[in-house]
Short mmCIF file of C-alpha atoms in Angstrom, two decimals:
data_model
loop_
_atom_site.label_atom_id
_atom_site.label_comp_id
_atom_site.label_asym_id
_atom_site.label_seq_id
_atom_site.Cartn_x
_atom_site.Cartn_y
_atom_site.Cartn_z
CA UNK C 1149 -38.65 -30.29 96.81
CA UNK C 1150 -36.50 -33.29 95.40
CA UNK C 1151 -37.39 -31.97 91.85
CA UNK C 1152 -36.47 -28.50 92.42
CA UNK C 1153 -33.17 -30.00 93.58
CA UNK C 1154 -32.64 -32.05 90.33
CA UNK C 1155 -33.51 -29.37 88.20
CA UNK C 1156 -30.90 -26.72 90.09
CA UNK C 1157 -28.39 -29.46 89.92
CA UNK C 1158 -29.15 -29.25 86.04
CA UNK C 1159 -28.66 -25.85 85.48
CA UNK C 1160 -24.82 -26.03 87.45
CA UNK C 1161 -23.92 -28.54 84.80
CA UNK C 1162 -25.24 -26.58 81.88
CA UNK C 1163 -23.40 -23.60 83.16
CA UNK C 1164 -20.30 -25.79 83.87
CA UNK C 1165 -20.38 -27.53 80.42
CA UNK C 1166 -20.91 -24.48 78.12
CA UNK C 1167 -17.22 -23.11 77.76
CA UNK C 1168 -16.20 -26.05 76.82
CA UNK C 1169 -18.73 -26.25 73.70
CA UNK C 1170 -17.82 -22.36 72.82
CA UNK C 1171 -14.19 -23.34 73.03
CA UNK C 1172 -14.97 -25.94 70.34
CA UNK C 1173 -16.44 -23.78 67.86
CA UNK C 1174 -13.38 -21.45 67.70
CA UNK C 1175 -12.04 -24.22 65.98
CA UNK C 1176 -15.37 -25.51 63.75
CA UNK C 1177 -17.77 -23.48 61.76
CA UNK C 1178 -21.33 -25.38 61.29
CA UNK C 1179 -21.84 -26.85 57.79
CA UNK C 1180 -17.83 -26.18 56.79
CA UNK C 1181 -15.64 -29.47 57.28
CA UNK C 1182 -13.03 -29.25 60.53
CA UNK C 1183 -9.95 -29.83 58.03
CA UNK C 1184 -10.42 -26.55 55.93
CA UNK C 1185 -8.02 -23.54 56.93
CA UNK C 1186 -8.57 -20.15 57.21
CA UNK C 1187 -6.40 -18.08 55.28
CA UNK C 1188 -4.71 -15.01 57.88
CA UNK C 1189 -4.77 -12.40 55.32
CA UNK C 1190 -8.28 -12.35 53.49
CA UNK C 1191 -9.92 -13.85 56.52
CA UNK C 1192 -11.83 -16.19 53.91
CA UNK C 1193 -12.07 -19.98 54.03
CA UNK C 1194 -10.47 -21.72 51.25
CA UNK C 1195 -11.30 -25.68 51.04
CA UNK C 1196 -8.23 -27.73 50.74
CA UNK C 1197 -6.54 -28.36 47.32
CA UNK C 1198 -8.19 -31.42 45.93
CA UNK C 1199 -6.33 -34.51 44.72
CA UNK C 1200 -7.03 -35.50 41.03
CA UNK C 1201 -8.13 -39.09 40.65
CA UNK C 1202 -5.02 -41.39 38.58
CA UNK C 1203 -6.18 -41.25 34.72
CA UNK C 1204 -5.98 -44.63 32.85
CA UNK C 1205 -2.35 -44.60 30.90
CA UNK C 1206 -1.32 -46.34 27.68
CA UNK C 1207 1.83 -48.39 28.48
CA UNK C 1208 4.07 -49.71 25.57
CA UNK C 1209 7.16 -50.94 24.76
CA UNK C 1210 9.72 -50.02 21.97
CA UNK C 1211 11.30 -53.25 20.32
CA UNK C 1212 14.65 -51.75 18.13
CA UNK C 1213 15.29 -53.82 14.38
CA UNK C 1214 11.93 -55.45 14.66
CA UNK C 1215 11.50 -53.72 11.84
CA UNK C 1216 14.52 -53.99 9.31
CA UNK C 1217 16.28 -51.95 6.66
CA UNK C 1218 18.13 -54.90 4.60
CA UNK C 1219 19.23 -52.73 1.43
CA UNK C 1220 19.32 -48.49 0.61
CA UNK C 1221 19.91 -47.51 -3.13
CA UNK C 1222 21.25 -44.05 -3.24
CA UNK C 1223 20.86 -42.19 -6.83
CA UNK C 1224 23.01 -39.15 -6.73
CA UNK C 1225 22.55 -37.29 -9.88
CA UNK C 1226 21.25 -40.36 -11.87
CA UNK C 1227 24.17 -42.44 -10.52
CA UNK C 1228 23.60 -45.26 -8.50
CA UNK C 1229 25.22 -46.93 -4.99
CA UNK C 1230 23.45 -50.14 -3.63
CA UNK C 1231 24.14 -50.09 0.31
CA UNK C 1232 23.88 -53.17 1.91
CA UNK C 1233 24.20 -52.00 6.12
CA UNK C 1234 24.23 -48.91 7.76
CA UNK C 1235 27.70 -46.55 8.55
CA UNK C 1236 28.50 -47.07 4.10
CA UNK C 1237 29.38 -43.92 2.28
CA UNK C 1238 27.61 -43.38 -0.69
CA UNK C 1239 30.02 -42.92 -3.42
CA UNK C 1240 28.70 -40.65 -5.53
CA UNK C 1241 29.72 -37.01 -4.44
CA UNK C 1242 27.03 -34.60 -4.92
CA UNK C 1243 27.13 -30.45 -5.23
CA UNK C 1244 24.75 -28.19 -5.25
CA UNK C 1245 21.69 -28.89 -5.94
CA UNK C 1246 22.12 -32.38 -6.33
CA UNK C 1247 18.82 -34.70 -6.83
CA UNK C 1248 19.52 -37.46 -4.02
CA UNK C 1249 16.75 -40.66 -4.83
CA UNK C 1250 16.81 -42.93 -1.98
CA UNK C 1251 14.95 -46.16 -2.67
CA UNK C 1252 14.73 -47.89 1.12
CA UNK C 1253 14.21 -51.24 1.35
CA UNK C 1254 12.14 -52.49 4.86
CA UNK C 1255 10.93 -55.87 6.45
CA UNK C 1256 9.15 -57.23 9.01
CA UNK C 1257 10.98 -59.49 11.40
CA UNK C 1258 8.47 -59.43 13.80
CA UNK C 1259 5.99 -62.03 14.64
CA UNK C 1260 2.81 -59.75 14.04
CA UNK C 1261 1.20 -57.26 11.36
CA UNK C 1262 3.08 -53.54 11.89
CA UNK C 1263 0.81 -50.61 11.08
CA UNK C 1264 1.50 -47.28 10.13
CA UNK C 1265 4.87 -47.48 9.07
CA UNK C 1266 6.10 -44.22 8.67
CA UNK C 1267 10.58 -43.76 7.02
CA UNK C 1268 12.03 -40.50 6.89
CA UNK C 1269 15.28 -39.36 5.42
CA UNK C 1270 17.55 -36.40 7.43
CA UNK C 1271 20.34 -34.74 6.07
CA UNK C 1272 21.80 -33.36 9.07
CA UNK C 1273 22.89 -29.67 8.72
CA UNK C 1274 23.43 -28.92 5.02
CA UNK C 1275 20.66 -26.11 4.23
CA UNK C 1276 22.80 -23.10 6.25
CA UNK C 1277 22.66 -25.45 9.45
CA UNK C 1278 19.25 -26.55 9.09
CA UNK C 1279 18.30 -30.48 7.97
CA UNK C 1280 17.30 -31.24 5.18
CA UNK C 1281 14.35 -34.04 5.48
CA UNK C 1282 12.04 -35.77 3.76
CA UNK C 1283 9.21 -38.82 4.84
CA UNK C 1284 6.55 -41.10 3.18
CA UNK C 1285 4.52 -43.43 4.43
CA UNK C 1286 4.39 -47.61 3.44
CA UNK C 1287 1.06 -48.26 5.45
CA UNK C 1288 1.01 -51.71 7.15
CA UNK C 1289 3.53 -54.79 6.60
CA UNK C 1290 2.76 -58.60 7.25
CA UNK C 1291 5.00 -60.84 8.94
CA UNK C 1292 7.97 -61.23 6.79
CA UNK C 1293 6.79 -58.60 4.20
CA UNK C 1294 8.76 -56.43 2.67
CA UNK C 1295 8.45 -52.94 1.41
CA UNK C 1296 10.06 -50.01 -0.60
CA UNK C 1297 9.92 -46.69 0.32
CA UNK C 1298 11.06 -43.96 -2.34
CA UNK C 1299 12.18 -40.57 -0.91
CA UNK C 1300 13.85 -37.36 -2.89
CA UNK C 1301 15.61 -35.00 -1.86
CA UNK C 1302 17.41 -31.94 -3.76
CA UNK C 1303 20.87 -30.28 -1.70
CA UNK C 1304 20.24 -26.40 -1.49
CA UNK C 1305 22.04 -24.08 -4.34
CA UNK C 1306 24.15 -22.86 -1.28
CA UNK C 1307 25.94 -25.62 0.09
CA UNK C 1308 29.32 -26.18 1.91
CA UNK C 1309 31.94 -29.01 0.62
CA UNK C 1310 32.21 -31.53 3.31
CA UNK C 1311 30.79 -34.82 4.59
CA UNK C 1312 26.75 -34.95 5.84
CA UNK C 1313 24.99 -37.65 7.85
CA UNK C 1314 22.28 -39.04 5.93
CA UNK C 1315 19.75 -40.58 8.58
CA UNK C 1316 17.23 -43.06 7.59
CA UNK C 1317 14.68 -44.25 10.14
CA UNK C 1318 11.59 -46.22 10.08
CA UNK C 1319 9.20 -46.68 12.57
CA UNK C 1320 5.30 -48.51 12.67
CA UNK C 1321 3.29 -50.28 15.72
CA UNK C 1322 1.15 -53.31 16.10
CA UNK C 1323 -1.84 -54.13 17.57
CA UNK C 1324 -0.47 -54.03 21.18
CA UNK C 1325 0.49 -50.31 20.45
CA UNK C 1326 4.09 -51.55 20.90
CA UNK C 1327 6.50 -49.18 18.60
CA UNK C 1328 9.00 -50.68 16.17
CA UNK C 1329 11.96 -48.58 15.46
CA UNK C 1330 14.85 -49.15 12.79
CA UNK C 1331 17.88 -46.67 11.58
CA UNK C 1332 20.20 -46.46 9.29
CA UNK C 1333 23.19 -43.51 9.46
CA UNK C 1334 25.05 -43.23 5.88
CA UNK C 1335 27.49 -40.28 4.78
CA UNK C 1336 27.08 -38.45 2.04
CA UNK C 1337 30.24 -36.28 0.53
CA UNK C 1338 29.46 -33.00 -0.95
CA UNK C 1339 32.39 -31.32 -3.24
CA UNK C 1340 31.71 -28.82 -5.09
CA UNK C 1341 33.57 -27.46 -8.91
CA UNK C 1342 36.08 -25.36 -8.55
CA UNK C 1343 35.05 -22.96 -10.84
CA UNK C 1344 31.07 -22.49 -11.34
CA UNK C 1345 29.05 -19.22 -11.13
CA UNK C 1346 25.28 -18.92 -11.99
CA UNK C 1347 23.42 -15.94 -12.82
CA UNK C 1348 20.44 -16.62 -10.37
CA UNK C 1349 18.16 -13.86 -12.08
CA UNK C 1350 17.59 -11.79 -15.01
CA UNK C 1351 14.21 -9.42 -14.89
CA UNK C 1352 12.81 -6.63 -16.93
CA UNK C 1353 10.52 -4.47 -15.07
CA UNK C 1354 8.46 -3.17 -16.93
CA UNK C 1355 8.69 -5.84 -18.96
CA UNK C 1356 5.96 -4.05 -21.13
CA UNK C 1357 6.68 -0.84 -22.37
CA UNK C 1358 5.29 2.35 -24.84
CA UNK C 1359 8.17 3.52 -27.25
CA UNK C 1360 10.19 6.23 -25.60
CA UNK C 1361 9.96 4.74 -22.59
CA UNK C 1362 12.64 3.35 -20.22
CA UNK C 1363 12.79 0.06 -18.02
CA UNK C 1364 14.86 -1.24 -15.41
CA UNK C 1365 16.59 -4.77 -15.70
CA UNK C 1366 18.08 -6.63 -12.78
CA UNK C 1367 20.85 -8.82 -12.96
CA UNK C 1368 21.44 -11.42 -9.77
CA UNK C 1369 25.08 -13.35 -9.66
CA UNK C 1370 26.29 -16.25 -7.46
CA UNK C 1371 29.32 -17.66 -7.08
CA UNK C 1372 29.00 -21.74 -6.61
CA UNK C 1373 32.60 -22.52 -7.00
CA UNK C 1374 35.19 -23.44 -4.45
CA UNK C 1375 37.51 -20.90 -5.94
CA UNK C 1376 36.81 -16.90 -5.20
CA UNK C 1377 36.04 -14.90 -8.71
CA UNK C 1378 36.69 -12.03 -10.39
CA UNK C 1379 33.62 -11.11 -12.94
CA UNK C 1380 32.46 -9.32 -15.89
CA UNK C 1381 28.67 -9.04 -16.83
CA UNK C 1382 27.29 -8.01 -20.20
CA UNK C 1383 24.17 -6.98 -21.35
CA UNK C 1384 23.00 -6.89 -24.68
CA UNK C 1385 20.59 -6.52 -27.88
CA UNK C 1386 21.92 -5.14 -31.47
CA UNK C 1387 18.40 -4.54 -32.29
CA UNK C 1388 18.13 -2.25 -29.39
CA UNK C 1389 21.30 -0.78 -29.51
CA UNK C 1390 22.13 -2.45 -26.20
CA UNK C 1391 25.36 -3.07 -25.16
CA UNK C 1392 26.12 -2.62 -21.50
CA UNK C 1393 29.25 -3.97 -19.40
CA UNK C 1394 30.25 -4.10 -15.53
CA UNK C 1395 33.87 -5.51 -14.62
CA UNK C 1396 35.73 -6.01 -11.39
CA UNK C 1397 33.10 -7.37 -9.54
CA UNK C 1398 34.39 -9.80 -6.92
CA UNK C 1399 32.63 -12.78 -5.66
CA UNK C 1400 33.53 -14.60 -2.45
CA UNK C 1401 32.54 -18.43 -1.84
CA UNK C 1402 30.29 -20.65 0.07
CA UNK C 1403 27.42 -18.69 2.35
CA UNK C 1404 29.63 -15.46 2.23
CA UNK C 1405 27.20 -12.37 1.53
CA UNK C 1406 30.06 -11.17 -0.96
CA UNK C 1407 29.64 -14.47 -3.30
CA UNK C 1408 26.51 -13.07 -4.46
CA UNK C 1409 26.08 -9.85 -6.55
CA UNK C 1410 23.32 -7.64 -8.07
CA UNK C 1411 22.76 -4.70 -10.60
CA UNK C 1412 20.21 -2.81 -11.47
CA UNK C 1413 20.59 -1.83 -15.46
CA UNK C 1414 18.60 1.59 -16.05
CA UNK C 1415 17.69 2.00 -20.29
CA UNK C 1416 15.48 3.74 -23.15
CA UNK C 1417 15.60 2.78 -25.96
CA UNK C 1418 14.54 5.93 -27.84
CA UNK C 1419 14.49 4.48 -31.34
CA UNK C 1420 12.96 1.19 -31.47
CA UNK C 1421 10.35 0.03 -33.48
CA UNK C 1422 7.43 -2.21 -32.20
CA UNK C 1423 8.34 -5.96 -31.12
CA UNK C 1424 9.41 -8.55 -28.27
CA UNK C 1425 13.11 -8.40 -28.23
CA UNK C 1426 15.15 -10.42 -25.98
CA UNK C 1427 17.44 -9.11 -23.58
CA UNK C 1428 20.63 -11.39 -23.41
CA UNK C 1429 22.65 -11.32 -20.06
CA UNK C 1430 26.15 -12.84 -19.58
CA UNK C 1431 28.71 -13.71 -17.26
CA UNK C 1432 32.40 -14.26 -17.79
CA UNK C 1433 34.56 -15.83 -14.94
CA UNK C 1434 37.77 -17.84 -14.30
CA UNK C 1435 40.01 -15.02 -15.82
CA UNK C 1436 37.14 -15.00 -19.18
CA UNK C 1437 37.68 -18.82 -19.90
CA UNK C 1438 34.05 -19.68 -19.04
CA UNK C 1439 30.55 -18.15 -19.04
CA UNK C 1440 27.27 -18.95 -18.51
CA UNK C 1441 24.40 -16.73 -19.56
CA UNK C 1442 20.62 -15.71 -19.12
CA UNK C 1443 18.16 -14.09 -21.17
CA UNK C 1444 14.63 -11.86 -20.30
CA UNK C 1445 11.82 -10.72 -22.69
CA UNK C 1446 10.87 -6.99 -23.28
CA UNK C 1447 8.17 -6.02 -25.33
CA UNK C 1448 7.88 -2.65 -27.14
CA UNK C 1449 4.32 -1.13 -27.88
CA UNK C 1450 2.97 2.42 -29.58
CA UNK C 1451 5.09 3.47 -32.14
CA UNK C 1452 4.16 5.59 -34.47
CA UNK C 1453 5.45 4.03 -38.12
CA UNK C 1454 5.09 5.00 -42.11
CA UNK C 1455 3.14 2.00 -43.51
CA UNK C 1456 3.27 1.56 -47.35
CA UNK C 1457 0.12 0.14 -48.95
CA UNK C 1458 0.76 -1.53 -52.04
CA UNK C 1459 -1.84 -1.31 -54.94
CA UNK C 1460 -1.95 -4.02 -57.60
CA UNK C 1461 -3.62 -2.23 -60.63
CA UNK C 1462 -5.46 -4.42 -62.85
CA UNK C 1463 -6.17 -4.17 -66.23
CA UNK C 1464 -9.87 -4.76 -67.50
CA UNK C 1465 -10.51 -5.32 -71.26
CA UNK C 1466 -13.12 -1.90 -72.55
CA UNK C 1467 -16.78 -2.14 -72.94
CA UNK C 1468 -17.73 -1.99 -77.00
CA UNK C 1469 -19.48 1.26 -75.53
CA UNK C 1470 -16.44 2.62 -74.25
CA UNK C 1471 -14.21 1.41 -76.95
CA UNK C 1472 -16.39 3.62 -80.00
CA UNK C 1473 -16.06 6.52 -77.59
CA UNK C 1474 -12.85 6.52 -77.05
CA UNK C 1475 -12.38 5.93 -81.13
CA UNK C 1476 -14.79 8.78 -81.65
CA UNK C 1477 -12.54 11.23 -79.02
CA UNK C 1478 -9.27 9.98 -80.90
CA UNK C 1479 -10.97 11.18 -84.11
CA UNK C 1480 -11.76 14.43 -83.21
CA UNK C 1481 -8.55 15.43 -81.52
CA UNK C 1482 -6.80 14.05 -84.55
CA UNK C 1483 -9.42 16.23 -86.65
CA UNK C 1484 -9.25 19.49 -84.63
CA UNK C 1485 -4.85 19.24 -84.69
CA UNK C 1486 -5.03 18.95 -87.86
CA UNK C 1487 -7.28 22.24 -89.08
CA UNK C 1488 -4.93 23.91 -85.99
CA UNK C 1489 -2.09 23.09 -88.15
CA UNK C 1490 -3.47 23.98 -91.86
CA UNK C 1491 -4.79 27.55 -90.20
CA UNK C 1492 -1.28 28.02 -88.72
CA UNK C 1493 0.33 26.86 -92.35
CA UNK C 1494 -1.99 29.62 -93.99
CA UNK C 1495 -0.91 32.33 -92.09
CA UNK C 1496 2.55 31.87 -92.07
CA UNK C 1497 2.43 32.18 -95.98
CA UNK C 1498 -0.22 35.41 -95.40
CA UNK C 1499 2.83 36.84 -93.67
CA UNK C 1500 5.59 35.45 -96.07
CA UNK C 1501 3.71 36.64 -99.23
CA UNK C 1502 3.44 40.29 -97.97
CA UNK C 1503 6.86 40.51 -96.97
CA UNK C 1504 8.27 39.55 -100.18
CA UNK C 1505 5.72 42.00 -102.08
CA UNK C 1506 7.12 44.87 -99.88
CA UNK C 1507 10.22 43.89 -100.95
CA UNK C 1508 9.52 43.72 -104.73
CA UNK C 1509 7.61 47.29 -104.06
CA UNK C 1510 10.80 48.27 -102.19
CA UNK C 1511 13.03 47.05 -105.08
CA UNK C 1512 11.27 48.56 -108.00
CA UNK C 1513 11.41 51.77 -106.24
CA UNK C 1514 14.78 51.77 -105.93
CA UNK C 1515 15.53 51.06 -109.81
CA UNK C 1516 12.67 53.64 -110.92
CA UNK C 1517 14.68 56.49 -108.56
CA UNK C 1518 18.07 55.39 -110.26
CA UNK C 1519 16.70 55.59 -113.85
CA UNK C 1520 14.97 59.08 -113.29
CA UNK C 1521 18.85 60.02 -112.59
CA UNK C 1522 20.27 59.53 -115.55
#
């Protein structure tokens, strides 16, 4: 009886006990972890975005004029400026298309080795707003070492007059991964002449052609000058008859569309003979005080021409065989013209002989008639 008790007793606690236990799993699914969510829309479980463990990180530190420019020599054009600190102007004025040699002097002032020193050159907008730049590298420098670094760089053919910043800058780092930086900021004074043009292009295409044929050649023109121009092109070859002119063609300046001109020339030349011939293009500006010219090749091919051969005749001395024949033929023609001429002779006298007996006959008849008269 006292078991049956404490197993009834049992059962009212189960019973009591089990809401509890299905309230709980509302909120826990077996074998999923208690913090995940449930999204509301898909009715899927997502796990909870995970957190990505710290990755190791390089630290360093940038030390300025550890690394030192002490001198820049600036070649403009084969003239040369020694600058001794940054903010100088280098004196020589370029143009377009200037060769600017920078020779860049660098040290170490730092107490270790600097690797992979790297110095680059900027010209700040001068190519149609774009830099201009140009690097090399010097490798590694000891402590107190120094180092020249040569760099070249050539101003575009359209440039604007005006001043540039030239930016030199050299940077390396040492064992510690620590970066060494140094710069330099010079100016650099572009003026252009105030009269210049430049003919940019001359082409024949086809540049090979038959006789009879005809060929296209383009002329290109650019004005470089400050000054705006008034133009006259010419193209031309006496041997091909050639002689073709444009005028009043109008140039603008600076990175205009209008300072630059082209023409297309159309010719045949119908009688040439076979050759290369050189097509001569020119340009007269600043009201026809200067001019600058250009020339192209064109090569004619496949025309039909009278060739005279010479012959050298060459006289041989005769065989003896051929010399007694010809001896032999001179004797018998001589021979045979002469019995022509003896038979011709005879019968001219034949004829003269006969006549003058008809006249004799002729005459004594006469004088025998008269004396019958009487």
């Amino acid at each position: 009886m006292k078991n049956k008790i404490i197993f009834a007793l049992l059962i009212i606690f189960l019973v009591l006990i089990n809401p509890v236990c299905a309230e709980d799993s509302k909120d826990e699914t077996p074998g999923i972890p208690a913090e995940w969510s449930e999204e509301s829309t898909g009715g899927t479980t997502n796990p909870p975005a995970t957190t990505t463990p710290p990755q190791n990180t390089i630290t360093y530190t940038t030390y300025d004029n550890t690394l030192q420019i002490t001198e820049v020599r600036a070649r403009v054009d084969g003239k040369e400026d020694v600058l001794k600190k940054s903010g100088e102007k280098i004196s020589k004025e370029a143009k377009e298309e200037s060769d600017v040699e920078l020779k860049v002097e660098i040290k170490n002032v730092w107490g270790e080795i600097i690797d992979d020193i790297k110095v680059t050159a900027v010209i700040e907008d001068i190519d149609d707003g774009d830099n201009l730049d140009e690097d090399t590298d010097i490798g590694r420098l000891n402590v107190g070492a120094s180092e020249t670094a040569e760099l070249d760089l050539e101003l575009p053919l359209r440039v604007d007059d005006g001043s540039y910043d030239l930016k030199i800058k050299a940077r390396g780092k040492d064992s510690n991964n620590d970066i060494h930086v140094t710069e330099w900021e010079l100016t650099l004074e572009v003026k252009k002449d105030d009269h210049k043009v430049k003919i940019t292009e001359v082409s024949v295409s086809p540049s090979h052609i038959r006789c009879g044929e005809g060929t296209d050649i383009k002329v290109e023109v650019l004005n470089l000058g400050r000054n705006e121009e008034d133009i006259e092109i010419e193209v031309i070859n006496p041997y091909l008859g050639l002689e073709l002119k444009e005028k009043g063609i109008e140039l603008e300046t600076g990175d205009d569309a209008d300072a630059e001109y082209e023409k297309q020339f159309r010719i045949m030349p119908n009688d040439a003979k076979e050759g290369n011939y050189q097509i001569d293009v020119k340009a007269y500006y600043n009201k026809g005080k200067d001019v600058t010219s250009k020339k192209a090749d064109l090569t004619i091919e496949g025309c039909m021409q009278v060739r005279q051969n010479s012959v050298v005749l060459k006289t041989l001395p005769p065989s003896p065989s051929e010399t007694l024949g010809k001896i032999a033929a001179q004797t018998s023609g001589t021979t045979f013209v002469s019995a022509e001429r003896e038979q011709t002779l005879f019968f001219s006298l034949t004829i003269i002989f006969i006549v003058m007996v008809g006249m004799m006959v002729f005459l004594m008849g006469v004088i025998v008639v008269k004396l019958s008269r009487r």
